[in-house]
Short mmCIF file of N, CA and C in Angstrom, two decimals:
data_model
loop_
_atom_site.label_atom_id
_atom_site.label_comp_id
_atom_site.label_asym_id
_atom_site.label_seq_id
_atom_site.Cartn_x
_atom_site.Cartn_y
_atom_site.Cartn_z
N UNK A 14 273.27 111.10 127.90
CA UNK A 14 273.46 112.15 128.89
C UNK A 14 274.81 112.84 128.65
N UNK A 15 274.90 114.05 129.13
CA UNK A 15 276.09 114.87 128.93
C UNK A 15 276.99 114.79 130.16
N UNK A 16 278.25 114.47 129.94
CA UNK A 16 279.23 114.36 131.02
C UNK A 16 279.55 115.73 131.60
N UNK A 17 279.72 116.74 130.70
CA UNK A 17 280.16 118.06 131.15
C UNK A 17 279.81 119.10 130.10
N UNK A 18 279.58 120.33 130.53
CA UNK A 18 279.44 121.46 129.61
C UNK A 18 280.77 122.19 129.61
N UNK A 19 281.32 122.45 128.40
CA UNK A 19 282.66 123.03 128.29
C UNK A 19 282.61 124.24 127.36
N UNK A 20 283.20 125.35 127.82
CA UNK A 20 283.33 126.54 126.97
C UNK A 20 284.31 126.25 125.84
N UNK A 21 284.01 126.75 124.66
CA UNK A 21 284.86 126.47 123.50
C UNK A 21 286.29 126.94 123.70
N UNK A 22 286.46 127.99 124.51
CA UNK A 22 287.81 128.51 124.79
C UNK A 22 288.68 127.48 125.51
N UNK A 23 288.04 126.50 126.18
CA UNK A 23 288.78 125.49 126.93
C UNK A 23 289.19 124.29 126.07
N UNK A 24 288.70 124.24 124.83
CA UNK A 24 289.06 123.15 123.93
C UNK A 24 290.34 123.49 123.18
N UNK A 25 291.05 122.46 122.74
CA UNK A 25 292.22 122.64 121.88
C UNK A 25 291.74 122.63 120.44
N UNK A 26 292.27 123.56 119.63
CA UNK A 26 291.87 123.63 118.23
C UNK A 26 293.04 123.32 117.32
N UNK A 27 292.84 122.40 116.37
CA UNK A 27 293.85 122.07 115.37
C UNK A 27 293.43 122.72 114.06
N UNK A 28 294.11 123.82 113.65
CA UNK A 28 293.71 124.53 112.43
C UNK A 28 293.97 123.74 111.15
N UNK A 29 294.82 122.72 111.21
CA UNK A 29 295.07 121.90 110.03
C UNK A 29 293.94 120.90 109.83
N UNK A 30 293.56 120.23 110.90
CA UNK A 30 292.49 119.23 110.85
C UNK A 30 291.10 119.87 110.99
N UNK A 31 291.05 121.17 111.37
CA UNK A 31 289.78 121.87 111.64
C UNK A 31 288.98 121.09 112.68
N UNK A 32 289.67 120.74 113.79
CA UNK A 32 289.11 119.85 114.80
C UNK A 32 289.36 120.42 116.20
N UNK A 33 288.30 120.41 117.01
CA UNK A 33 288.41 120.77 118.41
C UNK A 33 288.47 119.50 119.23
N UNK A 34 289.35 119.48 120.25
CA UNK A 34 289.45 118.32 121.13
C UNK A 34 289.48 118.78 122.58
N UNK A 35 289.13 117.84 123.46
CA UNK A 35 289.11 118.10 124.90
C UNK A 35 289.38 116.77 125.59
N UNK A 36 290.26 116.76 126.61
CA UNK A 36 290.61 115.49 127.26
C UNK A 36 289.39 114.80 127.89
N UNK A 37 289.31 113.50 127.67
CA UNK A 37 288.27 112.67 128.27
C UNK A 37 288.88 111.91 129.45
N UNK A 38 288.10 111.66 130.49
CA UNK A 38 288.64 110.90 131.63
C UNK A 38 289.15 109.51 131.26
N UNK A 39 288.67 108.94 130.14
CA UNK A 39 289.11 107.59 129.75
C UNK A 39 290.52 107.60 129.17
N UNK A 40 291.06 108.80 128.90
CA UNK A 40 292.41 108.89 128.34
C UNK A 40 292.43 109.32 126.88
N UNK A 41 291.31 109.22 126.19
CA UNK A 41 291.20 109.67 124.81
C UNK A 41 290.78 111.15 124.82
N UNK A 42 290.23 111.63 123.72
CA UNK A 42 289.79 113.02 123.65
C UNK A 42 288.42 113.11 123.00
N UNK A 43 287.58 113.99 123.55
CA UNK A 43 286.34 114.33 122.89
C UNK A 43 286.72 115.06 121.61
N UNK A 44 285.94 114.88 120.53
CA UNK A 44 286.27 115.50 119.24
C UNK A 44 285.02 116.06 118.59
N UNK A 45 285.19 117.27 117.99
CA UNK A 45 284.13 117.85 117.18
C UNK A 45 284.78 118.73 116.12
N UNK A 46 284.28 118.65 114.89
CA UNK A 46 284.88 119.42 113.81
C UNK A 46 284.33 120.83 113.76
N UNK A 47 285.09 121.72 113.17
CA UNK A 47 284.65 123.10 112.97
C UNK A 47 283.38 123.12 112.14
N UNK A 48 283.32 122.27 111.12
CA UNK A 48 282.14 122.20 110.26
C UNK A 48 280.90 121.80 111.06
N UNK A 49 281.05 120.83 111.98
CA UNK A 49 279.93 120.43 112.83
C UNK A 49 279.43 121.61 113.66
N UNK A 50 280.37 122.36 114.23
CA UNK A 50 279.99 123.51 115.04
C UNK A 50 279.25 124.55 114.20
N UNK A 51 279.75 124.81 112.99
CA UNK A 51 279.08 125.77 112.10
C UNK A 51 277.69 125.27 111.71
N UNK A 52 277.51 123.94 111.68
CA UNK A 52 276.21 123.35 111.36
C UNK A 52 275.26 123.34 112.56
N UNK A 53 275.73 123.87 113.71
CA UNK A 53 274.88 123.95 114.88
C UNK A 53 275.01 122.79 115.85
N UNK A 54 275.86 121.84 115.53
CA UNK A 54 276.09 120.69 116.42
C UNK A 54 276.89 121.18 117.63
N UNK A 55 276.49 120.77 118.83
CA UNK A 55 277.22 121.22 120.02
C UNK A 55 277.59 120.07 120.96
N UNK A 56 277.47 118.84 120.48
CA UNK A 56 277.82 117.67 121.29
C UNK A 56 279.07 117.02 120.70
N UNK A 57 280.10 116.88 121.56
CA UNK A 57 281.35 116.24 121.13
C UNK A 57 281.46 114.89 121.82
N UNK A 58 281.46 113.81 121.04
CA UNK A 58 281.60 112.48 121.64
C UNK A 58 283.07 112.10 121.82
N UNK A 59 283.29 111.15 122.69
CA UNK A 59 284.61 110.53 122.80
C UNK A 59 284.55 109.26 121.96
N UNK A 60 285.53 109.04 121.08
CA UNK A 60 285.50 107.85 120.23
C UNK A 60 285.79 106.55 120.98
N UNK A 61 286.31 106.65 122.21
CA UNK A 61 286.72 105.43 122.94
C UNK A 61 285.77 105.01 124.04
N UNK A 62 284.82 105.89 124.42
CA UNK A 62 283.88 105.52 125.48
C UNK A 62 282.53 106.15 125.17
N UNK A 63 281.61 106.08 126.09
CA UNK A 63 280.25 106.57 125.84
C UNK A 63 280.04 108.01 126.30
N UNK A 64 281.07 108.63 126.86
CA UNK A 64 280.91 110.00 127.35
C UNK A 64 280.80 111.00 126.21
N UNK A 65 280.03 112.06 126.50
CA UNK A 65 279.85 113.15 125.53
C UNK A 65 279.86 114.46 126.31
N UNK A 66 280.37 115.52 125.68
CA UNK A 66 280.33 116.84 126.30
C UNK A 66 279.53 117.79 125.42
N UNK A 67 278.96 118.83 126.08
CA UNK A 67 278.26 119.87 125.35
C UNK A 67 279.20 121.07 125.25
N UNK A 68 279.35 121.58 124.02
CA UNK A 68 280.22 122.73 123.79
C UNK A 68 279.38 123.99 123.88
N UNK A 69 279.82 124.94 124.70
CA UNK A 69 279.16 126.23 124.83
C UNK A 69 279.93 127.21 123.96
N UNK A 70 279.24 127.76 122.94
CA UNK A 70 279.93 128.68 122.01
C UNK A 70 278.92 129.56 121.29
N UNK A 71 279.43 130.65 120.71
CA UNK A 71 278.67 131.51 119.80
C UNK A 71 279.31 131.38 118.43
N UNK A 72 278.49 131.25 117.39
CA UNK A 72 279.04 131.07 116.04
C UNK A 72 280.02 132.18 115.66
N UNK A 73 279.75 133.41 116.11
CA UNK A 73 280.63 134.52 115.73
C UNK A 73 282.03 134.38 116.33
N UNK A 74 282.19 133.51 117.35
CA UNK A 74 283.51 133.27 117.94
C UNK A 74 284.29 132.17 117.23
N UNK A 75 283.65 131.47 116.27
CA UNK A 75 284.32 130.37 115.57
C UNK A 75 285.23 130.90 114.47
N UNK A 76 286.33 130.18 114.20
CA UNK A 76 287.14 130.52 113.03
C UNK A 76 286.27 130.37 111.78
N UNK A 77 286.57 131.13 110.73
CA UNK A 77 285.77 131.00 109.51
C UNK A 77 285.95 129.62 108.88
N UNK A 78 284.86 129.11 108.34
CA UNK A 78 284.92 127.86 107.60
C UNK A 78 285.10 128.26 106.14
N UNK A 79 286.30 128.10 105.63
CA UNK A 79 286.64 128.56 104.29
C UNK A 79 285.89 127.75 103.25
N UNK A 80 285.52 128.40 102.16
CA UNK A 80 284.81 127.73 101.07
C UNK A 80 285.61 126.55 100.52
N UNK A 81 286.94 126.66 100.52
CA UNK A 81 287.76 125.57 100.00
C UNK A 81 287.66 124.33 100.88
N UNK A 82 287.17 124.49 102.12
CA UNK A 82 286.98 123.35 102.99
C UNK A 82 285.67 122.63 102.72
N UNK A 83 284.77 123.28 101.99
CA UNK A 83 283.47 122.68 101.70
C UNK A 83 283.55 121.84 100.43
N UNK A 84 282.72 120.80 100.35
CA UNK A 84 282.75 119.90 99.20
C UNK A 84 282.27 120.57 97.92
N UNK A 85 281.44 121.62 98.01
CA UNK A 85 280.84 122.22 96.83
C UNK A 85 281.69 123.33 96.22
N UNK A 86 282.92 123.47 96.65
CA UNK A 86 283.76 124.57 96.18
C UNK A 86 284.29 124.30 94.77
N UNK A 87 284.06 125.24 93.85
CA UNK A 87 284.52 125.08 92.47
C UNK A 87 286.04 125.11 92.36
N UNK A 88 286.69 126.02 93.11
CA UNK A 88 288.15 126.10 93.03
C UNK A 88 288.77 124.79 93.49
N UNK A 89 288.21 124.16 94.51
CA UNK A 89 288.72 122.87 94.96
C UNK A 89 288.61 121.83 93.87
N UNK A 90 287.52 121.85 93.11
CA UNK A 90 287.35 120.90 92.02
C UNK A 90 288.38 121.16 90.93
N UNK A 91 288.62 122.46 90.63
CA UNK A 91 289.62 122.78 89.62
C UNK A 91 290.99 122.30 90.08
N UNK A 92 291.29 122.47 91.35
CA UNK A 92 292.57 121.99 91.89
C UNK A 92 292.69 120.49 91.78
N UNK A 93 291.59 119.79 92.02
CA UNK A 93 291.59 118.33 91.90
C UNK A 93 291.81 117.93 90.45
N UNK A 94 291.19 118.65 89.51
CA UNK A 94 291.37 118.33 88.09
C UNK A 94 292.83 118.52 87.69
N UNK A 95 293.45 119.60 88.19
CA UNK A 95 294.87 119.82 87.89
C UNK A 95 295.72 118.69 88.45
N UNK A 96 295.41 118.24 89.67
CA UNK A 96 296.16 117.13 90.26
C UNK A 96 295.97 115.87 89.42
N UNK A 97 294.73 115.63 88.98
CA UNK A 97 294.46 114.44 88.16
C UNK A 97 295.24 114.52 86.85
N UNK A 98 295.31 115.71 86.24
CA UNK A 98 296.09 115.88 85.01
C UNK A 98 297.56 115.59 85.27
N UNK A 99 298.08 116.10 86.39
CA UNK A 99 299.48 115.85 86.74
C UNK A 99 299.73 114.36 86.94
N UNK A 100 298.78 113.69 87.56
CA UNK A 100 298.92 112.24 87.79
C UNK A 100 298.94 111.51 86.46
N UNK A 101 298.08 111.91 85.53
CA UNK A 101 298.05 111.26 84.22
C UNK A 101 299.38 111.44 83.50
N UNK A 102 299.96 112.63 83.57
CA UNK A 102 301.25 112.89 82.93
C UNK A 102 302.32 111.99 83.55
N UNK A 103 302.32 111.90 84.88
CA UNK A 103 303.31 111.05 85.56
C UNK A 103 303.11 109.58 85.19
N UNK A 104 301.86 109.13 85.09
CA UNK A 104 301.59 107.75 84.69
C UNK A 104 302.11 107.47 83.29
N UNK A 105 301.91 108.44 82.39
CA UNK A 105 302.40 108.27 81.01
C UNK A 105 303.93 108.19 80.99
N UNK A 106 304.59 109.01 81.81
CA UNK A 106 306.05 108.96 81.89
C UNK A 106 306.51 107.59 82.40
N UNK A 107 305.82 107.09 83.42
CA UNK A 107 306.19 105.79 83.99
C UNK A 107 305.97 104.66 82.98
N UNK A 108 304.87 104.73 82.24
CA UNK A 108 304.59 103.71 81.23
C UNK A 108 305.67 103.73 80.15
N UNK A 109 306.07 104.93 79.73
CA UNK A 109 307.11 105.07 78.72
C UNK A 109 308.44 104.50 79.23
N UNK A 110 308.76 104.81 80.47
CA UNK A 110 309.98 104.31 81.08
C UNK A 110 309.93 102.79 81.18
N UNK A 111 308.78 102.25 81.58
CA UNK A 111 308.63 100.80 81.70
C UNK A 111 308.78 100.14 80.33
N UNK A 112 308.19 100.73 79.29
CA UNK A 112 308.32 100.19 77.94
C UNK A 112 309.78 100.20 77.49
N UNK A 113 310.46 101.30 77.79
CA UNK A 113 311.86 101.43 77.41
C UNK A 113 312.71 100.36 78.11
N UNK A 114 312.49 100.18 79.38
CA UNK A 114 313.24 99.17 80.14
C UNK A 114 312.93 97.77 79.62
N UNK A 115 311.67 97.52 79.32
CA UNK A 115 311.26 96.20 78.82
C UNK A 115 311.93 95.90 77.48
N UNK A 116 311.98 96.90 76.60
CA UNK A 116 312.61 96.66 75.29
C UNK A 116 314.11 96.46 75.43
N UNK A 117 314.75 97.13 76.39
CA UNK A 117 316.19 96.94 76.63
C UNK A 117 316.46 95.55 77.17
N UNK A 118 315.60 95.06 78.04
CA UNK A 118 315.80 93.74 78.61
C UNK A 118 315.63 92.66 77.56
N UNK A 119 314.73 92.86 76.61
CA UNK A 119 314.53 91.90 75.55
C UNK A 119 315.73 91.83 74.63
N UNK A 120 316.38 92.95 74.36
CA UNK A 120 317.54 93.01 73.48
C UNK A 120 318.70 92.26 74.10
N UNK A 121 318.92 92.41 75.37
CA UNK A 121 320.02 91.74 76.06
C UNK A 121 319.63 90.33 76.30
#
């Protein structure tokens, strides 16, 4: 059952987390993601109790769901590949440094 129907304008929106929240009587917050709303989901549960609210909204009033936020985005994959390359370079530097330190310790 639904505890309350709430207009989307009454929810707090976190643009970093892409998350809407609304205070729950139990002290926690009802939560629903922007992606869920774009997918047509309109029920926000509270993670700490059994209460749920229904969000009243029109899709055209939602912030855009950027392609980079979706899992299928090619640019996001390219960015991940660049990060992985950077990590490999850093790992190689650390291995070289460790080898250098190890050889110095053996000499002394």
